[in-house]
Coordinates of C-alpha atoms in Angstrom, one line a residue:
M270 CA -23.1 2.6 11.8
W271 CA -19.5 3.5 11.9
Y272 CA -18.4 6.3 9.5
M273 CA -15.0 7.7 8.7
K274 CA -13.7 9.9 6.0
R275 CA -10.0 9.7 5.0
T276 CA -7.8 11.6 2.6
A277 CA -4.5 10.3 1.1
L278 CA -2.1 12.1 -1.2
A279 CA 0.6 11.3 -3.6
S280 CA 2.7 14.4 -4.4
G281 CA 5.5 15.0 -6.9
A282 CA 7.1 11.7 -7.9
S283 CA 6.9 10.4 -4.3
H284 CA 4.8 7.8 -2.5
F285 CA 1.3 8.1 -1.2
V286 CA 1.2 10.3 2.0
K287 CA -1.8 10.0 4.3
T288 CA -3.1 12.9 6.3
R289 CA -2.4 13.0 10.0
V290 CA 1.0 11.5 9.4
A291 CA 3.9 13.6 10.5
I292 CA 6.6 14.0 7.8
A293 CA 10.1 14.6 9.2
G294 CA 13.7 14.4 8.3
L295 CA 14.7 14.0 4.7
L296 CA 11.2 13.2 3.6
A297 CA 10.2 16.7 4.5
L298 CA 12.6 17.9 1.9
C299 CA 10.7 15.9 -0.7
L300 CA 7.1 16.4 0.4
C301 CA 6.4 19.8 1.7
A302 CA 3.1 21.3 0.6
A303 CA 4.1 24.8 1.7
A304 CA 7.5 24.7 0.0
P305 CA 8.1 25.5 -3.7
Q306 CA 7.9 22.5 -5.9
V307 CA 11.3 20.8 -6.6
R308 CA 11.9 19.0 -9.8
A309 CA 12.2 15.3 -9.4
D310 CA 15.7 15.0 -11.0
S311 CA 17.2 17.5 -8.6
R312 CA 15.7 15.8 -5.6
T313 CA 16.8 12.4 -6.8
E314 CA 20.4 13.6 -7.4
Y315 CA 20.6 15.1 -3.9
L316 CA 19.4 11.9 -2.3
V317 CA 21.7 9.7 -4.4
E318 CA 24.7 11.9 -3.3
L319 CA 23.5 11.8 0.3
L320 CA 23.3 8.0 0.1
K321 CA 26.9 7.8 -1.3
N322 CA 28.6 10.3 0.9
S323 CA 26.8 10.8 4.2
G324 CA 28.7 9.7 7.3
N325 CA 25.5 9.3 9.2
F326 CA 23.9 5.9 8.7
R327 CA 20.4 7.3 9.7
S328 CA 20.6 9.8 6.9
R329 CA 21.6 7.0 4.5
V330 CA 18.6 4.8 5.7
Q331 CA 16.2 7.7 5.1
A332 CA 17.7 8.4 1.7
V333 CA 17.1 4.8 0.7
K334 CA 13.5 4.9 1.9
T335 CA 12.7 8.1 0.1
L336 CA 14.4 7.0 -3.1
S337 CA 12.4 3.8 -3.0
Q338 CA 9.2 5.8 -2.7
I339 CA 10.2 8.1 -5.6
A340 CA 11.1 5.1 -7.8
S341 CA 7.7 3.4 -7.1
A342 CA 5.8 6.5 -8.2
T343 CA 7.8 7.9 -11.1
T344 CA 7.0 7.4 -14.7
D345 CA 10.4 8.6 -15.8
G346 CA 12.4 5.5 -16.8
N347 CA 15.8 7.3 -16.5
E348 CA 15.0 8.5 -13.0
K349 CA 14.0 5.0 -11.9
S350 CA 17.1 3.5 -13.4
T351 CA 19.3 6.0 -11.6
I352 CA 17.7 5.2 -8.3
L353 CA 18.0 1.4 -8.8
K354 CA 21.7 1.7 -9.5
A355 CA 22.2 3.8 -6.4
L356 CA 20.3 1.4 -4.2
M357 CA 22.1 -1.7 -5.6
A358 CA 25.4 0.0 -5.0
A359 CA 24.4 0.7 -1.4
A360 CA 23.8 -3.1 -0.9
V361 CA 27.4 -3.3 0.3
D362 CA 27.0 -0.5 2.9
T363 CA 28.9 -1.2 6.1
N364 CA 25.8 -0.5 8.2
E365 CA 23.3 -3.4 8.6
S366 CA 20.4 -1.0 8.9
V367 CA 21.2 0.5 5.5
R368 CA 21.5 -2.9 3.9
L369 CA 18.2 -4.0 5.5
M370 CA 16.4 -0.9 4.1
V371 CA 18.0 -1.5 0.7
A372 CA 16.6 -5.1 0.7
T373 CA 13.2 -3.7 1.6
A374 CA 13.4 -0.9 -1.0
L375 CA 14.3 -3.2 -3.9
G376 CA 11.4 -5.5 -3.1
N377 CA 9.0 -2.5 -3.0
I378 CA 10.2 -1.2 -6.3
G379 CA 9.8 -4.6 -7.8
D380 CA 12.2 -4.5 -10.7
A381 CA 13.7 -7.8 -11.7
T382 CA 17.1 -6.2 -12.4
A383 CA 17.6 -6.1 -8.7
L384 CA 17.4 -9.9 -8.2
P385 CA 21.2 -10.5 -8.4
T386 CA 21.8 -7.9 -5.7
L387 CA 19.0 -9.3 -3.6
K388 CA 20.5 -12.8 -3.9
K389 CA 23.8 -11.5 -2.5
L390 CA 21.9 -9.8 0.3
A391 CA 20.2 -13.1 1.0
K392 CA 23.6 -14.4 2.1
D393 CA 24.3 -11.5 4.4
K394 CA 25.8 -12.2 7.8
V395 CA 22.9 -10.4 9.5
S396 CA 19.8 -12.7 9.7
E397 CA 17.3 -9.8 9.4
V398 CA 18.9 -8.7 6.2
K399 CA 18.9 -12.2 4.8
T400 CA 15.2 -12.7 5.7
Q401 CA 14.1 -9.4 4.1
A402 CA 16.2 -10.0 1.0
Q403 CA 14.6 -13.4 0.4
S404 CA 11.1 -11.9 1.0
S405 CA 11.9 -9.3 -1.6
I406 CA 13.1 -11.9 -4.0
D407 CA 9.8 -13.9 -3.6
K408 CA 7.8 -10.7 -4.1
I409 CA 9.5 -9.8 -7.4
E410 CA 9.3 -13.4 -8.7
K411 CA 5.6 -13.6 -7.9
K412 CA 5.0 -10.3 -9.6
S413 CA 6.9 -11.5 -12.7
A414 CA 5.0 -14.7 -12.8
A415 CA 1.7 -12.9 -12.6
G416 CA 2.8 -10.6 -15.5
D417 CA 1.7 -7.6 -13.4
D418 CA 3.5 -4.6 -14.9
T419 CA 1.4 -1.9 -13.1
A420 CA 3.9 0.3 -11.3
S421 CA 1.2 1.6 -9.0
L422 CA 0.9 -1.9 -7.3
L423 CA 4.5 -2.0 -6.3
G424 CA 4.0 -0.1 -3.0
L425 CA 1.1 -2.2 -1.8
D426 CA 3.1 -4.1 0.8
D427 CA 4.6 -1.1 2.6
E428 CA 1.5 1.1 2.6
G429 CA -0.9 1.3 5.5
M430 CA -1.0 -1.8 7.7
E431 CA 1.9 -2.7 9.9
A432 CA 2.6 -6.4 10.5
E433 CA 0.7 -7.7 13.5
D434 CA 0.0 -11.3 14.4
L435 CA -3.7 -11.5 15.2
P436 CA -5.9 -14.6 15.3
D437 CA -8.3 -15.4 12.4
T438 CA -11.5 -13.5 13.3
F439 CA -13.2 -12.2 10.1
Y440 CA -14.4 -13.9 7.0
V441 CA -14.3 -11.2 4.4
G442 CA -15.6 -11.2 0.8
I443 CA -15.4 -8.6 -1.9
G444 CA -18.8 -7.7 -3.3
T445 CA -20.0 -5.4 -6.1
W446 CA -18.0 -2.3 -6.9
G447 CA -19.6 0.4 -9.1
D448 CA -17.5 2.5 -11.4
K449 CA -20.1 4.6 -13.3
K450 CA -18.3 7.8 -12.3
A451 CA -15.2 6.5 -14.0
Q452 CA -16.6 5.8 -17.5
D453 CA -13.9 8.0 -19.1
F454 CA -11.4 5.4 -18.0
A455 CA -13.4 2.3 -18.8
D456 CA -10.4 1.0 -20.8
L457 CA -8.4 0.8 -17.6
E458 CA -11.1 -1.3 -15.9
P459 CA -11.0 0.6 -12.6
Q460 CA -13.5 -1.9 -11.0
K461 CA -11.2 -4.8 -11.7
Y462 CA -8.1 -2.8 -10.5
I463 CA -9.9 -1.9 -7.2
K464 CA -10.9 -5.5 -6.5
K465 CA -7.5 -6.8 -7.2
T466 CA -5.9 -4.1 -5.0
L467 CA -8.4 -4.7 -2.2
K468 CA -7.8 -8.4 -2.2
K469 CA -4.0 -7.9 -1.9
K470 CA -4.5 -5.5 1.0
L471 CA -6.9 -7.9 2.7
G472 CA -4.2 -10.5 2.4
K473 CA -2.0 -8.4 4.6
M474 CA -4.5 -8.4 7.5
S475 CA -3.6 -11.3 9.8
A476 CA -7.1 -11.3 11.3
V477 CA -8.8 -11.8 8.0
V478 CA -9.7 -15.0 6.0
I479 CA -10.7 -14.0 2.5
Q480 CA -13.8 -15.6 1.0
P481 CA -13.4 -17.3 -2.4
D482 CA -14.8 -15.4 -5.3
G483 CA -18.4 -16.2 -6.1
E484 CA -19.2 -17.9 -2.8
G485 CA -23.0 -17.7 -2.0
A486 CA -24.5 -16.1 1.1
D487 CA -25.6 -19.4 2.6
T488 CA -22.2 -20.9 2.1
V489 CA -20.5 -17.9 3.6
K490 CA -22.7 -18.1 6.7
K491 CA -22.1 -21.8 7.0
K492 CA -18.3 -21.6 6.7
A493 CA -18.1 -18.6 9.0
K494 CA -20.0 -20.5 11.7
Q495 CA -17.9 -23.6 11.3
K496 CA -14.7 -21.6 11.6
G497 CA -16.0 -19.3 14.4
L498 CA -15.5 -16.2 12.2
T499 CA -17.5 -13.0 11.7
P500 CA -18.6 -12.6 8.0
F501 CA -18.4 -9.3 6.2
T502 CA -18.8 -8.3 2.5
L503 CA -17.0 -5.2 1.2
T504 CA -19.0 -3.3 -1.5
G505 CA -18.4 0.2 -2.8
S506 CA -18.0 2.6 -5.7
V507 CA -15.8 5.1 -7.4
S508 CA -17.6 8.4 -6.6
K509 CA -14.9 10.5 -8.4
L510 CA -12.1 9.9 -10.9
H511 CA -10.5 12.9 -12.6
L512 CA -7.3 13.3 -14.7
D513 CA -5.8 16.7 -15.5
E514 CA -3.6 16.1 -18.5
N515 CA -2.1 19.5 -18.5
K516 CA -1.0 19.4 -14.9
N517 CA -0.1 15.7 -14.8
Q518 CA -2.4 15.2 -11.9
A519 CA -5.1 12.6 -11.0
S520 CA -7.6 12.5 -8.2
A521 CA -10.0 9.8 -7.0
K522 CA -12.7 9.3 -4.3
L523 CA -13.8 5.9 -3.1
Q524 CA -16.7 4.9 -0.9
M525 CA -16.9 1.5 0.8
V526 CA -19.8 -0.1 2.6
V527 CA -19.1 -3.0 4.9
L528 CA -22.0 -5.4 5.1
T529 CA -22.6 -8.0 7.8
G530 CA -23.5 -11.6 7.0
D531 CA -27.2 -10.7 7.2
G532 CA -26.7 -7.9 4.6
N533 CA -26.9 -5.0 7.1
M534 CA -24.5 -2.1 7.0
A535 CA -21.9 -2.4 9.6
M536 CA -19.9 0.7 8.6
M537 CA -19.2 3.1 5.8
L538 CA -15.8 4.4 4.8
S539 CA -14.8 7.2 2.5
A540 CA -11.4 8.2 1.2
T541 CA -9.9 10.5 -1.4
G542 CA -6.5 10.0 -3.2
A543 CA -4.4 12.0 -5.6
A544 CA -1.3 11.5 -7.6
S545 CA 1.0 13.8 -9.7
V546 CA 4.3 13.6 -11.5
E547 CA 6.9 16.1 -12.6
S548 CA 7.0 15.7 -16.3
T549 CA 6.9 17.6 -19.6
G550 CA 5.4 16.8 -22.9
K551 CA 2.0 15.4 -23.8
M552 CA 0.2 12.8 -21.8
N553 CA 0.9 9.3 -23.0
A554 CA -0.9 6.0 -22.3
S555 CA 1.6 4.7 -19.8
R556 CA 1.6 7.9 -17.7
R557 CA -2.2 8.1 -17.9
K558 CA -2.5 4.6 -16.6
D559 CA 0.0 5.1 -13.7
L560 CA -1.6 8.4 -12.6
V561 CA -5.1 7.0 -12.6
Y562 CA -4.1 3.7 -10.8
S563 CA -1.9 5.7 -8.4
A564 CA -4.9 7.9 -7.4
L565 CA -7.1 4.9 -6.9
L566 CA -4.5 3.1 -4.9
S567 CA -3.9 6.2 -2.8
A568 CA -7.6 6.3 -1.9
M569 CA -7.7 2.5 -1.3
N570 CA -4.8 2.8 1.1
G571 CA -6.9 5.2 3.2
L572 CA -9.9 2.9 3.2
T573 CA -8.1 -0.3 4.1
E574 CA -6.0 1.3 6.8
D575 CA -9.2 2.5 8.5
L576 CA -10.8 -0.9 8.0
W577 CA -7.7 -2.6 9.5
N578 CA -7.6 -0.3 12.5
H579 CA -11.3 -1.0 13.2
F580 CA -10.7 -4.8 12.9
K581 CA -7.8 -4.6 15.3
K582 CA -10.0 -2.8 17.9
E583 CA -12.6 -5.4 17.5
V584 CA -10.1 -8.2 18.1
K585 CA -8.6 -6.6 21.1
A586 CA -12.0 -5.7 22.6
D587 CA -13.1 -9.4 22.1
K588 CA -9.9 -10.5 23.9
G589 CA -10.7 -8.2 26.7
K590 CA -14.2 -9.6 27.1
K591 CA -12.9 -13.2 27.1
K592 CA -10.3 -12.3 29.7
K593 CA -12.8 -10.6 31.9
K594 CA -15.2 -13.5 31.6
G595 CA -12.5 -16.0 32.4
G596 CA -11.5 -14.0 35.5
K597 CA -15.0 -14.0 36.8
K598 CA -15.2 -17.8 36.5
K599 CA -11.9 -18.2 38.4
G600 CA -13.3 -16.0 41.2
K601 CA -16.3 -18.3 41.6

């Protein structure tokens, strides 16, 4: 049995930050646990000014990245609008790295008002900028077509797994997820949200082929054997989900059990997540939803990153075995 416990954190109005990740540069100004808490509007104003006036392109790139993360987490419509305007204005930056980061950021934020700007970037003279802009356009259009207005899902594509081209190796299905510990949030359907999020995260793993929903165990084994894949089923539960309305904070803990094709436990993963926003006034439905989903997503990011790392090790170990076996045959 392989066991790991992870912790992920979303602080202030920024993105989800995983433990063991070093935070440097401008991001340290935004997310520093030991520093006094800075109000979101002051932080945003500083970064917007930095983006406009800094003569160092690396500082502008980092400003774009951090503003994107704030916009994806904030529940303040005015703050998000301010950031979008600043990022769209930066689409004409003379440095290609800044334009590339803008194209990425606008896709991650996922607001349809950025489409005209992205379409201009899709004609950029630099091929990497063009490609990223088109990818962001597709991402926003898919989101609009699906009618998904959950702000917490916007950061899924840039959290956790890095792009890595690995051969299809695992046939993974999503099993039962319990949410009895989250009955106070039954109206938000946490189980449904978790499964939807998990499926999107699995879709990012190049080594994974996702099983269709409702596929029986016998069919799974048969298909996995035909395709030469290793079958797994991901089950789990919400072991904690809490919302502090006075402090505008939410926390969540998820546990995931990875089952083999025979129903045996291959590994168990655990992760916690948290989210908070700088805001005044009473809790409203929109903020409640974003905080709860953000905390769940924060924990899910930890689970899936650990799963992805384990899958990568398995693929590389298998390659090593095949290479070694091939070498022995050649020697003979």
